[in-house]
Short mmCIF file of C-alpha atoms in Angstrom, two decimals:
data_model
loop_
_atom_site.label_atom_id
_atom_site.label_comp_id
_atom_site.label_asym_id
_atom_site.label_seq_id
_atom_site.Cartn_x
_atom_site.Cartn_y
_atom_site.Cartn_z
CA MET A 1 -4.97 20.43 -37.28
CA PRO A 2 -5.97 21.28 -33.68
CA VAL A 3 -8.58 19.01 -32.09
CA PRO A 4 -11.23 20.69 -29.91
CA CYS A 5 -11.56 19.62 -26.27
CA ARG A 6 -14.18 16.91 -25.83
CA SER A 7 -15.84 18.81 -22.97
CA GLY A 8 -16.91 21.65 -25.29
CA CYS A 9 -15.06 24.32 -23.34
CA GLY A 10 -13.86 25.97 -26.57
CA ARG A 11 -10.17 25.26 -26.01
CA ASN A 12 -8.03 22.91 -28.07
CA ALA A 13 -7.33 19.43 -26.75
CA PHE A 14 -3.97 18.94 -25.07
CA MET A 15 -3.95 15.18 -24.45
CA ARG A 16 -5.90 11.94 -24.75
CA ARG A 17 -6.95 10.29 -21.48
CA PRO A 18 -5.52 6.75 -21.18
CA LYS A 19 -8.57 5.62 -19.20
CA THR A 20 -11.41 6.82 -21.44
CA GLY A 21 -9.75 7.89 -24.70
CA ASP A 22 -11.32 11.37 -24.42
CA VAL A 23 -9.31 14.25 -25.86
CA LEU A 24 -9.20 17.07 -23.32
CA CYS A 25 -7.46 20.34 -22.62
CA LYS A 26 -5.24 20.53 -19.55
CA ASP A 27 -7.79 22.25 -17.29
CA CYS A 28 -10.61 19.87 -18.24
CA PHE A 29 -8.34 16.89 -17.57
CA PHE A 30 -7.57 18.23 -14.10
CA LEU A 31 -11.28 18.73 -13.41
CA ALA A 32 -12.26 15.31 -14.77
CA PHE A 33 -9.55 13.55 -12.77
CA GLU A 34 -10.46 15.32 -9.51
CA THR A 35 -14.21 14.94 -10.06
CA GLU A 36 -13.88 11.17 -10.56
CA ILE A 37 -12.07 10.88 -7.24
CA HIS A 38 -14.68 13.09 -5.55
CA ASN A 39 -17.47 10.89 -6.98
CA THR A 40 -15.71 7.78 -5.69
CA ILE A 41 -15.42 9.32 -2.22
CA GLN A 42 -19.11 10.31 -2.22
CA GLN A 43 -20.51 7.10 -3.68
CA GLU A 44 -18.49 4.85 -1.38
CA GLN A 45 -18.98 7.16 1.65
CA LEU A 46 -15.29 6.98 2.51
CA PHE A 47 -15.29 9.89 4.96
CA ARG A 48 -17.56 11.72 7.38
CA PRO A 49 -17.34 15.43 8.30
CA GLY A 50 -15.06 16.08 11.26
CA GLN A 51 -12.93 12.96 10.82
CA LYS A 52 -9.16 13.02 11.24
CA VAL A 53 -7.67 11.29 8.20
CA ALA A 54 -4.05 10.17 7.88
CA ILE A 55 -2.67 10.12 4.34
CA ALA A 56 -0.08 7.35 3.99
CA ALA A 57 2.73 9.39 2.46
CA SER A 58 5.81 7.83 0.88
CA GLY A 59 6.88 10.75 -1.30
CA GLY A 60 6.06 8.81 -4.49
CA LYS A 61 3.69 9.92 -7.22
CA ASP A 62 0.60 8.20 -5.79
CA SER A 63 0.78 9.55 -2.26
CA THR A 64 1.87 13.01 -3.49
CA VAL A 65 -1.09 13.23 -5.87
CA LEU A 66 -3.40 11.85 -3.16
CA ALA A 67 -2.26 14.52 -0.68
CA HIS A 68 -2.73 17.27 -3.28
CA VAL A 69 -6.16 16.06 -4.47
CA MET A 70 -7.45 15.42 -0.94
CA ASN A 71 -6.35 18.90 0.10
CA THR A 72 -8.03 20.37 -3.01
CA LEU A 73 -11.30 18.45 -2.61
CA ASN A 74 -11.44 19.07 1.13
CA THR A 75 -11.51 22.80 0.39
CA ARG A 76 -13.65 22.71 -2.76
CA TYR A 77 -16.42 20.48 -1.40
CA ASN A 78 -16.08 21.34 2.29
CA TYR A 79 -15.42 17.80 3.52
CA SER A 80 -14.45 19.28 6.91
CA LEU A 81 -11.65 16.74 7.32
CA ASP A 82 -8.54 17.14 9.45
CA LEU A 83 -5.83 15.86 7.07
CA VAL A 84 -2.47 14.67 8.41
CA LEU A 85 0.50 12.83 6.89
CA LEU A 86 1.83 9.48 8.13
CA SER A 87 5.13 8.16 6.76
CA ILE A 88 7.05 4.94 7.39
CA ASP A 89 10.85 4.88 7.21
CA GLU A 90 11.85 1.33 6.31
CA GLY A 91 15.54 2.08 6.65
CA ILE A 92 16.59 1.72 3.01
CA THR A 93 19.69 3.81 2.43
CA GLY A 94 19.58 5.98 -0.70
CA TYR A 95 15.85 5.46 -1.16
CA ARG A 96 13.56 6.17 1.76
CA ASP A 97 15.77 8.79 3.38
CA ASP A 98 15.60 10.81 0.13
CA SER A 99 11.86 10.29 -0.46
CA LEU A 100 11.03 11.56 3.03
CA LYS A 101 12.36 14.95 1.94
CA THR A 102 9.50 15.06 -0.58
CA VAL A 103 7.02 14.20 2.18
CA ALA A 104 8.41 17.09 4.22
CA GLN A 105 7.77 19.34 1.19
CA ASN A 106 4.13 18.15 1.11
CA ARG A 107 3.86 18.97 4.80
CA ASP A 108 5.06 22.50 4.18
CA ASP A 109 2.97 23.01 1.02
CA TYR A 110 -0.34 21.91 2.55
CA GLY A 111 0.24 22.77 6.20
CA MET A 112 -0.42 19.20 7.35
CA GLN A 113 0.93 17.57 10.50
CA LEU A 114 3.54 14.89 9.71
CA ARG A 115 4.48 11.82 11.75
CA VAL A 116 7.35 9.56 10.67
CA LEU A 117 7.79 6.10 12.20
CA SER A 118 10.77 3.87 11.45
CA TYR A 119 11.22 0.10 11.39
CA GLN A 120 14.20 0.64 13.70
CA GLU A 121 11.95 2.38 16.22
CA LEU A 122 9.12 -0.15 15.96
CA TYR A 123 10.93 -3.46 15.39
CA GLY A 124 14.61 -2.84 16.13
CA TRP A 125 15.51 -3.66 12.52
CA THR A 126 16.00 -1.76 9.27
CA MET A 127 15.37 -3.18 5.80
CA ASP A 128 19.08 -2.87 5.03
CA ARG A 129 19.85 -5.19 7.96
CA ILE A 130 16.98 -7.54 7.10
CA VAL A 131 18.19 -7.91 3.51
CA GLY A 132 21.64 -8.65 4.92
CA GLU A 133 20.09 -11.59 6.80
CA ILE A 134 17.47 -12.89 4.34
CA GLY A 135 18.98 -11.93 0.98
CA ARG A 136 17.00 -10.42 -1.88
CA SER A 137 14.61 -13.29 -2.61
CA ASN A 138 12.00 -12.68 0.13
CA ASN A 139 12.79 -9.16 1.34
CA CYS A 140 9.53 -7.70 -0.02
CA THR A 141 7.59 -10.09 2.23
CA PHE A 142 9.21 -8.58 5.32
CA CYS A 143 8.83 -5.01 4.08
CA GLY A 144 5.16 -5.40 3.08
CA VAL A 145 4.11 -7.09 6.33
CA PHE A 146 6.00 -4.68 8.57
CA ARG A 147 4.83 -1.64 6.60
CA ARG A 148 1.14 -2.60 6.84
CA GLN A 149 1.39 -3.04 10.60
CA ALA A 150 3.52 0.10 10.96
CA LEU A 151 0.68 2.11 9.36
CA ASP A 152 -1.72 0.65 11.92
CA ARG A 153 0.67 1.54 14.73
CA GLY A 154 1.13 5.06 13.41
CA ALA A 155 -2.60 5.58 12.92
CA ARG A 156 -3.22 4.53 16.53
CA LEU A 157 -0.51 6.87 17.81
CA MET A 158 -1.95 9.79 15.82
CA GLU A 159 -5.49 8.89 16.96
CA VAL A 160 -6.93 9.15 13.45
CA ASP A 161 -10.32 7.88 12.29
CA CYS A 162 -9.04 6.29 9.10
CA VAL A 163 -5.99 5.98 6.83
CA ALA A 164 -6.12 6.92 3.13
CA THR A 165 -3.62 5.04 0.97
CA GLY A 166 -2.47 5.79 -2.56
CA HIS A 167 -3.36 2.43 -4.12
CA ASN A 168 -4.39 3.08 -7.72
CA ALA A 169 -6.28 1.00 -10.29
CA ASP A 170 -3.09 -0.57 -11.66
CA ASP A 171 -2.00 -1.62 -8.15
CA ILE A 172 -5.31 -3.32 -7.45
CA ALA A 173 -5.45 -5.08 -10.84
CA GLU A 174 -1.89 -6.35 -10.27
CA THR A 175 -2.88 -7.66 -6.83
CA VAL A 176 -5.88 -9.49 -8.31
CA ILE A 177 -3.57 -11.20 -10.83
CA MET A 178 -1.02 -12.09 -8.13
CA ASN A 179 -3.67 -13.58 -5.85
CA ILE A 180 -5.13 -15.63 -8.72
CA LEU A 181 -1.69 -17.02 -9.58
CA ARG A 182 -1.08 -17.86 -5.91
CA GLY A 183 -4.56 -19.29 -5.40
CA ASP A 184 -5.03 -16.95 -2.43
CA THR A 185 -8.82 -16.89 -2.12
CA ALA A 186 -8.79 -14.97 1.17
CA ARG A 187 -6.91 -11.98 -0.25
CA LEU A 188 -8.44 -12.26 -3.73
CA ARG A 189 -11.79 -10.85 -2.69
CA ARG A 190 -10.50 -8.51 0.00
CA CYS A 191 -7.93 -6.81 -2.24
CA CYS A 192 -10.71 -5.20 -4.28
CA ASP A 193 -12.44 -3.64 -1.28
CA ILE A 194 -12.19 0.14 -1.34
CA LYS A 195 -12.55 0.22 2.45
CA THR A 196 -11.18 -2.31 4.91
CA GLY A 197 -11.37 -2.55 8.69
CA SER A 198 -13.81 -0.78 10.99
CA LYS A 199 -13.97 0.79 14.42
CA GLU A 200 -16.44 -1.93 15.42
CA ALA A 201 -13.78 -4.58 14.69
CA ASP A 202 -11.27 -2.57 16.75
CA THR A 203 -9.22 -1.73 13.66
CA ILE A 204 -8.65 1.66 12.08
CA PRO A 205 -10.30 1.65 8.61
CA ARG A 206 -8.23 2.10 5.46
CA VAL A 207 -9.64 3.65 2.30
CA LYS A 208 -8.41 3.87 -1.32
CA PRO A 209 -9.66 7.10 -2.94
CA LEU A 210 -7.51 6.44 -6.05
CA LYS A 211 -8.93 2.94 -6.57
CA TYR A 212 -10.30 3.75 -10.04
CA SER A 213 -7.50 6.12 -11.12
CA TYR A 214 -5.08 4.87 -13.77
CA GLU A 215 -1.38 5.08 -12.98
CA LYS A 216 -0.68 6.84 -16.29
CA GLU A 217 -3.20 9.55 -15.44
CA ILE A 218 -1.72 9.98 -11.95
CA VAL A 219 1.71 10.54 -13.54
CA MET A 220 0.22 12.99 -16.06
CA TYR A 221 -1.62 14.88 -13.31
CA ALA A 222 1.55 15.16 -11.21
CA HIS A 223 3.59 16.23 -14.23
CA PHE A 224 1.22 18.93 -15.50
CA LYS A 225 0.50 20.19 -11.99
CA LYS A 226 4.27 20.36 -11.46
CA LEU A 227 4.01 18.40 -8.21
CA VAL A 228 7.31 17.40 -6.63
CA TYR A 229 7.55 13.65 -6.04
CA PHE A 230 10.23 10.99 -5.64
CA SER A 231 10.37 8.73 -8.71
CA THR A 232 13.33 6.42 -7.97
CA GLU A 233 12.41 2.74 -7.65
CA CYS A 234 13.26 0.92 -4.44
CA VAL A 235 16.69 -0.68 -4.73
CA PHE A 236 15.23 -4.02 -3.58
CA ALA A 237 12.12 -3.92 -5.84
CA PRO A 238 13.50 -5.45 -9.10
CA ASN A 239 13.26 -8.94 -7.58
CA ALA A 240 9.67 -8.48 -6.38
CA TYR A 241 7.00 -10.95 -7.53
CA ARG A 242 4.69 -8.00 -8.26
CA GLY A 243 6.99 -6.93 -11.08
CA HIS A 244 5.93 -9.93 -13.19
CA ALA A 245 2.23 -9.13 -12.68
CA ARG A 246 2.93 -5.48 -13.57
CA ALA A 247 4.70 -6.42 -16.82
CA PHE A 248 1.80 -8.71 -17.78
CA LEU A 249 -0.76 -6.00 -17.03
CA LYS A 250 1.12 -3.41 -19.10
CA ASP A 251 1.10 -5.78 -22.07
CA LEU A 252 -2.66 -6.24 -21.66
CA GLU A 253 -3.20 -2.48 -21.41
CA LYS A 254 -1.44 -1.90 -24.73
CA VAL A 255 -3.95 -4.17 -26.47
CA ARG A 256 -7.01 -3.30 -24.37
CA PRO A 257 -6.81 -0.15 -22.19
CA SER A 258 -9.98 -1.14 -20.32
CA ALA A 259 -8.29 -4.36 -19.11
CA ILE A 260 -7.32 -2.66 -15.84
CA MET A 261 -10.90 -1.78 -14.94
CA ASP A 262 -12.16 -5.13 -16.28
CA ILE A 263 -9.87 -7.03 -13.91
CA ILE A 264 -10.93 -4.88 -10.94
CA HIS A 265 -14.63 -5.36 -11.69
CA ALA A 266 -14.07 -9.11 -12.11
CA GLY A 267 -12.40 -9.20 -8.70
CA GLU A 268 -15.28 -7.26 -7.16
CA GLN A 269 -17.81 -9.77 -8.49
CA LEU A 270 -15.97 -12.89 -7.35
CA GLN A 271 -17.83 -15.08 -4.88
CA ILE A 272 -16.11 -17.78 -2.85
CA LYS A 273 -17.96 -21.07 -2.33
CA GLY A 274 -19.28 -21.54 1.19
CA THR A 275 -17.36 -24.78 1.54
CA VAL A 276 -14.01 -23.03 1.11
CA MET A 277 -12.21 -22.37 4.40
CA LYS A 278 -11.57 -18.65 4.84
CA PRO A 279 -9.37 -17.16 7.58
CA VAL A 280 -11.15 -15.04 10.17
CA ARG A 281 -9.65 -11.64 10.84
CA GLY A 282 -9.06 -10.94 14.50
CA VAL A 283 -6.44 -9.45 16.76
CA CYS A 284 -2.93 -10.85 17.36
CA GLY A 285 -2.50 -12.13 20.91
CA ARG A 286 1.07 -10.81 21.06
CA CYS A 287 1.03 -7.30 19.57
CA GLY A 288 -2.70 -6.53 19.65
CA PHE A 289 -2.96 -5.54 15.97
CA VAL A 290 -5.24 -6.95 13.27
CA SER A 291 -4.38 -10.44 12.03
CA SER A 292 -5.93 -13.51 10.43
CA GLN A 293 -3.55 -15.88 12.23
CA GLN A 294 -2.08 -16.38 15.71
CA PRO A 295 0.46 -14.95 16.16
CA CYS A 296 0.34 -12.43 13.33
CA LYS A 297 2.74 -12.58 10.39
CA ALA A 298 4.67 -9.54 11.63
CA CYS A 299 5.31 -11.19 15.01
CA VAL A 300 6.41 -14.44 13.36
CA LEU A 301 8.81 -12.66 10.99
CA LEU A 302 10.20 -10.56 13.83
CA GLU A 303 10.66 -13.65 16.01
CA GLY A 304 12.58 -15.31 13.20
CA LEU A 305 14.92 -12.35 12.85
CA ASN A 306 15.55 -12.16 16.59
CA ARG A 307 16.12 -15.93 16.84
CA GLY A 308 18.60 -15.92 13.97
CA LEU A 309 16.09 -17.82 11.82
CA PRO A 310 15.20 -15.20 9.18
CA LYS A 311 13.23 -17.70 7.06
CA LEU A 312 11.00 -18.68 9.98
CA GLY A 313 7.94 -16.85 8.64
CA ILE A 314 8.51 -17.71 4.98
CA GLY A 315 6.38 -20.54 3.63
CA LYS A 316 4.08 -22.88 5.54
CA LYS A 317 3.62 -22.63 9.29
CA SER A 318 4.57 -26.30 9.76
CA LYS A 319 7.98 -25.60 8.23
CA GLY A 320 8.51 -22.74 10.65
CA ASP A 321 7.49 -24.91 13.60
CA ARG A 322 10.09 -27.51 12.58
CA MET A 323 12.77 -24.83 12.36
CA VAL A 324 11.99 -23.59 15.88
CA ALA A 325 11.90 -27.15 17.27
CA LEU A 326 15.27 -27.94 15.65
CA GLN A 327 16.85 -24.77 17.03
CA GLU A 328 15.53 -25.47 20.54
CA GLN A 329 16.84 -29.03 20.35
CA GLN A 330 20.28 -27.76 19.31
CA LEU A 331 20.28 -25.26 22.18
CA ARG A 332 19.39 -28.02 24.67
CA GLU A 333 22.15 -30.25 23.33
CA LYS A 334 24.64 -27.39 23.53
CA ALA A 335 23.57 -26.61 27.10
CA HIS A 336 23.94 -30.31 28.00
CA LEU A 337 27.49 -30.41 26.59
CA VAL A 338 28.45 -27.30 28.54
CA LYS A 339 27.01 -28.82 31.73
CA ASN A 340 29.03 -32.03 31.24
CA ASP A 341 32.22 -30.01 30.75
CA PHE A 342 31.82 -28.74 34.31
#
C-alpha cells in the first residue's frame, strides 16, 4: 500500500530519510535536504554577499553535491557569491588523476573557474613517491597535512575570501571519536567548529556547509539527482586509522540513527579545563602558513623527506630531534673520514 509523503504534498512517499525517519517523495527530499543546508548557512552566517568562495573539489560525492547545492542555493536565494573550484592533485596514480576528470565536469556544468594544484608543484613530491619512502603505515599523515596546507596555498593564489569544504556529519562524528581515542584535546573542540580561521588572524576561513548532512543522504541526493561523481576509494585508504572510527560509527548508526548528531552535539558542548595546556595557532616561521607549532607539521614532514628521514615528523618532536642530531653526527663523521683520506 502506497504511503503518502510526510510533507502533505499529495504525492506518494519514495524513501525514508536516514536522518529524521520522515517518509518523503523525491522532490520533497530534495527540497528538505537543500533547505537544511541553506538554514545552516544562514544561522551560522557562513558567507557575505559579494564574497569569492572556493569549493574544495575532489570529484567525490561530498564535494560534487556541495558544488551542486551551493550553485543551486546561490541562485535561489541570491547569495551573490562568486563560486570557484579548487582541487589538489596528490599524485596518486589511478585515483586522483581519474577523479579530477569529474571535477572538470563540474567546472563545465556550473561554469565555475577551476584551479588545480599538485603536491609535485608545491612540495616536489607525489604521494606515490612518499608511500615508496614511508610505506603504508603513516602515509595518510603526510597526505592530510600536505592537503590542508595545499588548500591554504591555493586559496591564497586564487585570492578567495573563504574555502567551503565537503565535510559531512559522519566525517565530523568520526573525527570526534578519533580525537577522543587519541586524547587530542586541542583538535577535539576545534573539529566541531563549522567555521575556522579568520582574516583577522591572517588565515583564510574555512566553512563546512554540509556539517549536519548525513553521508547516506548525500549519496541518495547525488544518486537521485544523477550527479556524476568519483566513487572509488583511495588505494592507500584501507590502512587509515579513520577507517576504524568509521566502522564503529556505522555500527552505532544501525542501532541509533541519531548517534551521529549526538556525537557532534557532544563535541560542540565540550569544555576544556583552564589548567590544560592548549597550543596557540599562529603562523609558521618557514612557510608563512597557519600552524600551532614551529615549524609547522608540513615543513617538518617535508624536511624529513628531503633529508632522507621520512619518519622525522611522525611521533613526538623529541624523537625527530634525535633523528636529525644522529644524521648530522653521521655526516660529520663521514666528512672527517674523507678529510683524513686526503
